[in-house]
Coordinates of C-alpha atoms and ligand atoms in Angstrom, one line a residue:
X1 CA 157.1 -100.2 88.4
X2 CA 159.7 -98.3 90.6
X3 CA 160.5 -100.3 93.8
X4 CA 161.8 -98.6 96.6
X5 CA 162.1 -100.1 100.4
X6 CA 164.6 -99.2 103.6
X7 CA 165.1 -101.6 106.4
X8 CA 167.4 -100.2 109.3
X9 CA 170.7 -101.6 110.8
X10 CA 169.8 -102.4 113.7
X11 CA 171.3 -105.6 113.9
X12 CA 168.5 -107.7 114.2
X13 CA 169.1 -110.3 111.8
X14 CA 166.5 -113.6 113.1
X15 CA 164.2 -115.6 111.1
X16 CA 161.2 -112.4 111.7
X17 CA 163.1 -110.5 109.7
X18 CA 163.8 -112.6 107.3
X19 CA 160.4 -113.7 106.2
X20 CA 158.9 -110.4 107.1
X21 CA 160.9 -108.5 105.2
X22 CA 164.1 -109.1 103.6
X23 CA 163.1 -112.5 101.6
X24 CA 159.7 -110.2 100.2
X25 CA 162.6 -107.6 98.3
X26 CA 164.0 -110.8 97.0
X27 CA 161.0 -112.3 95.7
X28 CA 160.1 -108.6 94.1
X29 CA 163.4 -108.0 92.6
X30 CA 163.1 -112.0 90.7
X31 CA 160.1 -110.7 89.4
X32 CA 160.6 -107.1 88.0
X33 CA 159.6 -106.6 84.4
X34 CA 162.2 -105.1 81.7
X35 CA 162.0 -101.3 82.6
X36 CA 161.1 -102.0 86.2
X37 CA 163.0 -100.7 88.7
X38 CA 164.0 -102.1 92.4
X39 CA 166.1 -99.4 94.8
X40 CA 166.9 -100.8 98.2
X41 CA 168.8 -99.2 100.9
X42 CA 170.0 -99.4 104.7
X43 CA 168.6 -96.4 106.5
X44 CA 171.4 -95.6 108.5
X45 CA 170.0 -92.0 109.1
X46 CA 166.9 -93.4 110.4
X47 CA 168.8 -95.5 112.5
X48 CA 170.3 -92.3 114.5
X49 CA 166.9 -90.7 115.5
X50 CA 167.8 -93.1 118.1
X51 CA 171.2 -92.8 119.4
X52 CA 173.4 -95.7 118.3
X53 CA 176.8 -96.5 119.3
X54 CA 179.3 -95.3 116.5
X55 CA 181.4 -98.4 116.0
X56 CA 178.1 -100.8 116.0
X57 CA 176.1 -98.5 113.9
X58 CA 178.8 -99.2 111.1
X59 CA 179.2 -103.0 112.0
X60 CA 175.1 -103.2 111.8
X61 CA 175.1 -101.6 108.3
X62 CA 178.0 -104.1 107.1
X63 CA 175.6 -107.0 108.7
X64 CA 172.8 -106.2 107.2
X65 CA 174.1 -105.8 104.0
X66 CA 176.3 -108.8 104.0
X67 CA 172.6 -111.0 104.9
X68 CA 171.1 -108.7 102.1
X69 CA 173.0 -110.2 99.5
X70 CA 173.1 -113.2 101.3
X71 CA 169.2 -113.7 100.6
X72 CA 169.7 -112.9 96.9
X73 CA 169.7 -109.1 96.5
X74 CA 171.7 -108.9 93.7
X75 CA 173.3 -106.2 93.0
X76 CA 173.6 -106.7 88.7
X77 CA 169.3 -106.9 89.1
X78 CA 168.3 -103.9 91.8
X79 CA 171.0 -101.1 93.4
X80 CA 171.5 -101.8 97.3
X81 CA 173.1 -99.3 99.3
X82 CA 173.3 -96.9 102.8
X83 CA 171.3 -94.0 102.6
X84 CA 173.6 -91.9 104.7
X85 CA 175.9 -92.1 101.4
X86 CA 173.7 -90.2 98.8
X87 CA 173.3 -86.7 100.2
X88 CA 169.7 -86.1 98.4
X89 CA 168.1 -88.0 100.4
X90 CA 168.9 -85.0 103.4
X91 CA 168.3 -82.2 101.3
X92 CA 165.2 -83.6 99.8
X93 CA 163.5 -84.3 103.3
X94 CA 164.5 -80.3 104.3
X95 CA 162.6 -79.4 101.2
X96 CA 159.6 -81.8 102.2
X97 CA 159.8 -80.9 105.6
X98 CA 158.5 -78.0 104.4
X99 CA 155.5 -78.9 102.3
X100 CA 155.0 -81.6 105.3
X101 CA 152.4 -79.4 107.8
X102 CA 152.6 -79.9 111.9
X103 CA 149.4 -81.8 112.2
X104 CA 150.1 -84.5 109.6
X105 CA 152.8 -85.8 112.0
X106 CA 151.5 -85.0 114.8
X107 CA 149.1 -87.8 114.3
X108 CA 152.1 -90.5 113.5
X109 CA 151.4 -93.2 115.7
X110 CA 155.3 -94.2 115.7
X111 CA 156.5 -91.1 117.0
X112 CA 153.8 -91.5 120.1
X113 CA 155.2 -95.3 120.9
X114 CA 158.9 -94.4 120.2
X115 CA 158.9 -91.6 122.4
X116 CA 156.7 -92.9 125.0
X117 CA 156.4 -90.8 127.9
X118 CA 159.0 -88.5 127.6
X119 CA 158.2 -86.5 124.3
X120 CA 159.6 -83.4 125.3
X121 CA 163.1 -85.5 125.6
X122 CA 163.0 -87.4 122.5
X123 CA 165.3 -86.0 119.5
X124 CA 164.0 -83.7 116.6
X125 CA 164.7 -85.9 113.8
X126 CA 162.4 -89.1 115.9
X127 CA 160.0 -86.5 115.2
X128 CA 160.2 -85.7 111.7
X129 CA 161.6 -89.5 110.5
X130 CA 158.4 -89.9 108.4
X131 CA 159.3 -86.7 106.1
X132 CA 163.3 -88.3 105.3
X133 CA 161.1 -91.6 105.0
X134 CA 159.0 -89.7 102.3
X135 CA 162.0 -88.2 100.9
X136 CA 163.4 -91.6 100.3
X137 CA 161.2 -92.8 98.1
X138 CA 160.2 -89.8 96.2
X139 CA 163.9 -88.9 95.6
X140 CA 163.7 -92.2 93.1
X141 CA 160.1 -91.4 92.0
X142 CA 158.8 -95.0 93.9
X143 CA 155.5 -96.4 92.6
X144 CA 155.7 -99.2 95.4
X145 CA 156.9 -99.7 98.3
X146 CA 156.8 -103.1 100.1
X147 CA 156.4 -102.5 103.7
X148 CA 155.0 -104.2 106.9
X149 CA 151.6 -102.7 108.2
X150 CA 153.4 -100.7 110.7
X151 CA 155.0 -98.4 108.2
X152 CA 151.2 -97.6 106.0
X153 CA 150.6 -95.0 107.8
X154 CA 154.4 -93.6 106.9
X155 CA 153.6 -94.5 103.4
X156 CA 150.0 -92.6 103.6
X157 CA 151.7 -89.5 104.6
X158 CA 154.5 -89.3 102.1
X159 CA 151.5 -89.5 99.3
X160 CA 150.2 -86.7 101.2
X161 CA 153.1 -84.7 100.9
X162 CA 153.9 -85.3 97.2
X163 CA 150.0 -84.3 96.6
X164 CA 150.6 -81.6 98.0
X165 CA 154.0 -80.9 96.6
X166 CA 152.6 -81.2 92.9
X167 CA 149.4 -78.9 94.0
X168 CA 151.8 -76.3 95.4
X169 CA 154.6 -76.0 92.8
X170 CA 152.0 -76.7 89.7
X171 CA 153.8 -79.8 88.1
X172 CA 153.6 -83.9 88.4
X173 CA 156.9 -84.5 90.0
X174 CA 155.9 -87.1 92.2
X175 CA 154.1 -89.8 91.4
X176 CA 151.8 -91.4 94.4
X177 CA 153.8 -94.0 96.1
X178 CA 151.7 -97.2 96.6
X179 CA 152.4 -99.1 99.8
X180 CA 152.4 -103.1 98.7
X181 CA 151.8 -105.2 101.9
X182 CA 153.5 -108.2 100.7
X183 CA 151.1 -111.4 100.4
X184 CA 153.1 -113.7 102.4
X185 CA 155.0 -112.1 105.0
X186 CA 153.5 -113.7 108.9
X187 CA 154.6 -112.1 111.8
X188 CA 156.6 -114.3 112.9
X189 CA 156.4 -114.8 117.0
X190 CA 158.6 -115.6 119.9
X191 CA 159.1 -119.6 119.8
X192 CA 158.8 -118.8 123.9
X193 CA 155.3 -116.7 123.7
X194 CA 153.0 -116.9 120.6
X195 CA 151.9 -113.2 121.4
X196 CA 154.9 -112.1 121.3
X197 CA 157.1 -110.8 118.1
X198 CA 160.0 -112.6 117.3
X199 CA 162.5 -109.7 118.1
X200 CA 166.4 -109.2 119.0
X201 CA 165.3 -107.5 122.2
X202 CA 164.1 -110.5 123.6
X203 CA 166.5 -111.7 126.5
X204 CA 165.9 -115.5 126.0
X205 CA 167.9 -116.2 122.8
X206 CA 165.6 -119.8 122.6
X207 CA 162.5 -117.2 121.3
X208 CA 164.5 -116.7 118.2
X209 CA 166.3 -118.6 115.4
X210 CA 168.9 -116.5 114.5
X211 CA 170.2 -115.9 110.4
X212 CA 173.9 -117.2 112.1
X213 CA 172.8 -119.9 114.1
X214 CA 174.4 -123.5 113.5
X215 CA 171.8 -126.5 112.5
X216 CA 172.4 -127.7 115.9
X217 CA 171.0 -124.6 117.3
X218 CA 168.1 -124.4 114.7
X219 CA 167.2 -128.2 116.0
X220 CA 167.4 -127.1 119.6
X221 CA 165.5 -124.1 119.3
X222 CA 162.5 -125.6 117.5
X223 CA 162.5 -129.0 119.7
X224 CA 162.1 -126.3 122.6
X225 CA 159.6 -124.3 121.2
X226 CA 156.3 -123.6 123.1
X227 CA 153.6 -125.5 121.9
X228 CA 150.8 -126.8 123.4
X229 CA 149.7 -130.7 124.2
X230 CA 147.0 -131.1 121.4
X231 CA 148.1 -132.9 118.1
X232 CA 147.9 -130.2 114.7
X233 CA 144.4 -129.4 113.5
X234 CA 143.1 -130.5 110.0
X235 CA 141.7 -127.5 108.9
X236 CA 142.9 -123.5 109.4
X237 CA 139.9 -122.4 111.7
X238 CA 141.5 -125.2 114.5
X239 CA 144.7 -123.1 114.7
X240 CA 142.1 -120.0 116.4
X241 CA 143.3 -119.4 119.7
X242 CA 146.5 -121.6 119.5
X243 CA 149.6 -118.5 118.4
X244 CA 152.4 -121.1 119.0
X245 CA 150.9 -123.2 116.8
X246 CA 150.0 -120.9 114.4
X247 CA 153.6 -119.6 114.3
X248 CA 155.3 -122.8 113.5
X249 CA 152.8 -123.6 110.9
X250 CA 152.7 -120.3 109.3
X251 CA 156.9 -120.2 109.5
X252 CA 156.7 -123.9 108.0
X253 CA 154.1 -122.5 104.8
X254 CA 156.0 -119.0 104.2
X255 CA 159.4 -121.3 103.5
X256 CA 158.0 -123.9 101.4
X257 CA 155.9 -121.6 99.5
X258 CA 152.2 -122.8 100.4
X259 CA 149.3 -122.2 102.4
X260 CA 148.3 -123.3 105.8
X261 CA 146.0 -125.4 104.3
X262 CA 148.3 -127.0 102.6
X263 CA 150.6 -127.8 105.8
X264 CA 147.4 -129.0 108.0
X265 CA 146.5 -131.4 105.3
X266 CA 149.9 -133.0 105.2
X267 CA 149.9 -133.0 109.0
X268 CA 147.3 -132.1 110.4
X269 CA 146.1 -134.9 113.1
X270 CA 149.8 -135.1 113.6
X271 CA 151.6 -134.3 117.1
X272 CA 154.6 -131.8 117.3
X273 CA 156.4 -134.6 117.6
X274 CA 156.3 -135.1 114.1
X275 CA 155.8 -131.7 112.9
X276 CA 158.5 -130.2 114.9
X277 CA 161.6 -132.6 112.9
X278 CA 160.1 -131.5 109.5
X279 CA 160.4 -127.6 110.1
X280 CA 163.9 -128.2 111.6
X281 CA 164.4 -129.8 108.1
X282 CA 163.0 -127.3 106.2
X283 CA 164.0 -124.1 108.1
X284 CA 168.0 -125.6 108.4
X285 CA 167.8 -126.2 104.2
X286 CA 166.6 -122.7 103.6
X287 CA 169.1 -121.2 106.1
X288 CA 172.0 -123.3 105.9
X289 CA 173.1 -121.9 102.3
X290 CA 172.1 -118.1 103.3
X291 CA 174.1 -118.8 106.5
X292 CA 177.1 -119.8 104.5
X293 CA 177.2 -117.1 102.4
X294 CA 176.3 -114.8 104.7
X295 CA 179.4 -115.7 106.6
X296 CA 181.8 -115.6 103.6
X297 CA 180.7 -112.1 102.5
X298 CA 181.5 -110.7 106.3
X299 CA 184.9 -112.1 106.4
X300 CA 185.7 -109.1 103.4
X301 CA 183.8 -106.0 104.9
X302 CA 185.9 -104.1 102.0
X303 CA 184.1 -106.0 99.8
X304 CA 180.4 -105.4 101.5
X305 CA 181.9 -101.5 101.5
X306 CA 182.8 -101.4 97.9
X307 CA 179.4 -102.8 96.6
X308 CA 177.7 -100.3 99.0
X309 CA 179.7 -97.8 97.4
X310 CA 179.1 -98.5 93.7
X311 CA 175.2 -99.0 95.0
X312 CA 175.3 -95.2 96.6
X313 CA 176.9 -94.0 93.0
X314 CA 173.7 -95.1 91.1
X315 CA 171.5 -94.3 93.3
X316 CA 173.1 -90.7 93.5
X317 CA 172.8 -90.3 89.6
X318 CA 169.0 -90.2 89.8
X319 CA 168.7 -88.9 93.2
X320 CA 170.4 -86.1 91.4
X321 CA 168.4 -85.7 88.8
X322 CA 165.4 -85.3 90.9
X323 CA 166.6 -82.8 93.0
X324 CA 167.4 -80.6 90.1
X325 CA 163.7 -80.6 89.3
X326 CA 162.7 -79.7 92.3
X327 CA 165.0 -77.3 92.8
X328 CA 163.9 -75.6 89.6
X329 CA 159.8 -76.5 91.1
X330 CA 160.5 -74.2 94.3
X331 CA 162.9 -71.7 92.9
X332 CA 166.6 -72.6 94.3
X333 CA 168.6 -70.3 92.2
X334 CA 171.9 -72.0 90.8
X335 CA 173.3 -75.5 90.1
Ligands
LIG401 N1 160.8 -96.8 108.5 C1 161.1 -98.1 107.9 C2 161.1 -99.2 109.0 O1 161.5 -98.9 110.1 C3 162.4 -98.1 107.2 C4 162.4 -97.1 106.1 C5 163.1 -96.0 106.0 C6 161.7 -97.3 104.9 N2 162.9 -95.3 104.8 C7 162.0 -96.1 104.1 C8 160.8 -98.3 104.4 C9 161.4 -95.9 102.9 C10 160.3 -98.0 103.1 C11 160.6 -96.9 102.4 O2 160.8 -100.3 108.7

């Protein structure tokens, strides 16, 4: 099993993230087998097919690695760095971005969102993001790749694209990534608007709980949160039709490791009054220590850079290796 995931900078570190992603790499890397494999990095070069301030776009990447290892990626179990540091990872996707044909992205439904109506303005590499994506994880020969369901259809194409890559140059070189939708990862919704994500975009900073809020704030937040005036169901069906209760009862079973079941039997019948305390509880003991360290590990940015660093040098010695064979596969003469 080769593990390989990206999450960008983009400086969105709340509670949605956390569950949806981040805390799913952890949970993967405590479980990998002797032999097993786990290669996770910040895509700062997909982060620029938008345009990002300079100065935040490094700050981001020091943020998101700092809450990284904050959560328990641990560097002496899988190799965490930037992507913008291992070279391969551009000259792989100029190599794919030739196997990759015109029609496979022209049906990528990300590109049609993030562009929205003005296609003709949007930049090159928004365009072709999904062949560096591809080039990500083939460059470490990824057998899965734990992403959220908007990124399958990414995922799809980059098998399509090593198919195709072994067909054309007559070797297995790739290996067909498998995209693993993680088991337990809710979308986790705006604690102001049940139908909406939990995002940093969201102007009321009450729809989110924050990875750097204080207890006090985690409290407020979640004594605030919408809800509506009937008392919890008993059973899973009840929650139909209520999201902000679904929300809070999905946030409360993802960080105590059960089912919704589970939560609606111990209080189901049971008024937010009493529910809401007990997630405050839970969510401030499963933040608090992460917040902590997360802090700690930002007061020494050189120290967030030098792991990065030693990441980016391991990841290069394979990423290195690869590209020699496929260099060799399409004929580069040289090195
Ligand atoms: N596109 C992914 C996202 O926005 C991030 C990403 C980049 C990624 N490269 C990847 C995820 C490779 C998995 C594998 O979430």
């Amino acid at each position: 099993m080769i593990i390989v995931s990206g999450i960008q900078p983009t400086g969105s570190l709340h509670l949605g993230n956390y569950l949806g992603a981040i805390r799913n790499w952890v949970l993967m890397q405590d479980a990998l087998k002797p032999g097993d494999r786990a290669w996770f990095f910040i895509a700062d070069m997909h982060a620029i097919t938008l345009f990002q301030d300079p100065a935040e776009l490094t700050q981001s990447t020091r943020e998101i690695a700092a809450a990284l290892m904050a959560a328990g990626i641990d560097p002496a179990k899988s190799v965490l760095w930037n992507q913008s540091q291992v070279m391969e990872h551009a000259e792989l996707a100029w190599v794919l971005s030739c196997t990759a044909r015109i029609g496979w992205l022209n049906r990528m439904t990300q590109f049609k969102e993030k562009s929205g109506k003005d296609r003709e303005g949007a930049s090159v590499g928004l365009y072709t993001y999904p062949v560096l994506q591809a080039a990500d994880v083939l460059l470490y020969k990824a057998t899965h790749v734990p992403v959220g369901d908007d990124q399958k259809q990414h995922l799809e194409l980059a098998r399509d694209i090593a198919q195709k890559f072994n067909t054309d140059f007559g070797r297995e070189l790739f290996p067909l990534p498998e995209p693993t939708i993680p088991p337990s990862s809710p979308r986790v919704r705006s604690l102001r608007d049940g139908s909406a994500k939990m995002s940093k975009s969201d102007p009321s900073d009450q729809s989110r709980i924050n990875l750097t809020d204080s207890e006090d704030e985690i409290r407020n937040k979640l004594k605030r949160a919408k809800t509506d005036p009937e008392p919890l169901p008993t059973a899973v069906e009840g929650l139909e039709n209520r999201p902000e209760a679904r929300n809070l009862v999905e946030i409360y079973a993802t960080l105590a490791g059960t089912g919704l079941a589970e939560v609606l039997g111990e209080f189901g019948g049971q008024g937010f009054g009493a529910f809401k305390p007990a997630l405050a509880d839970l969510v401030v003991a499963k933040l608090a220590p992460m917040n902590a360290r997360y802090r700690e590990l930002l007061a020494n940015p050189a120290a967030i850079d030098a792991a990065l660093a030693e990441g980016a040098e391991q990841a290069r010695a394979v990423a290195r290796e690869t590209m020699r064979e496929v260099r060799d596969a399409v004929g580069f003469l040289g090195r």
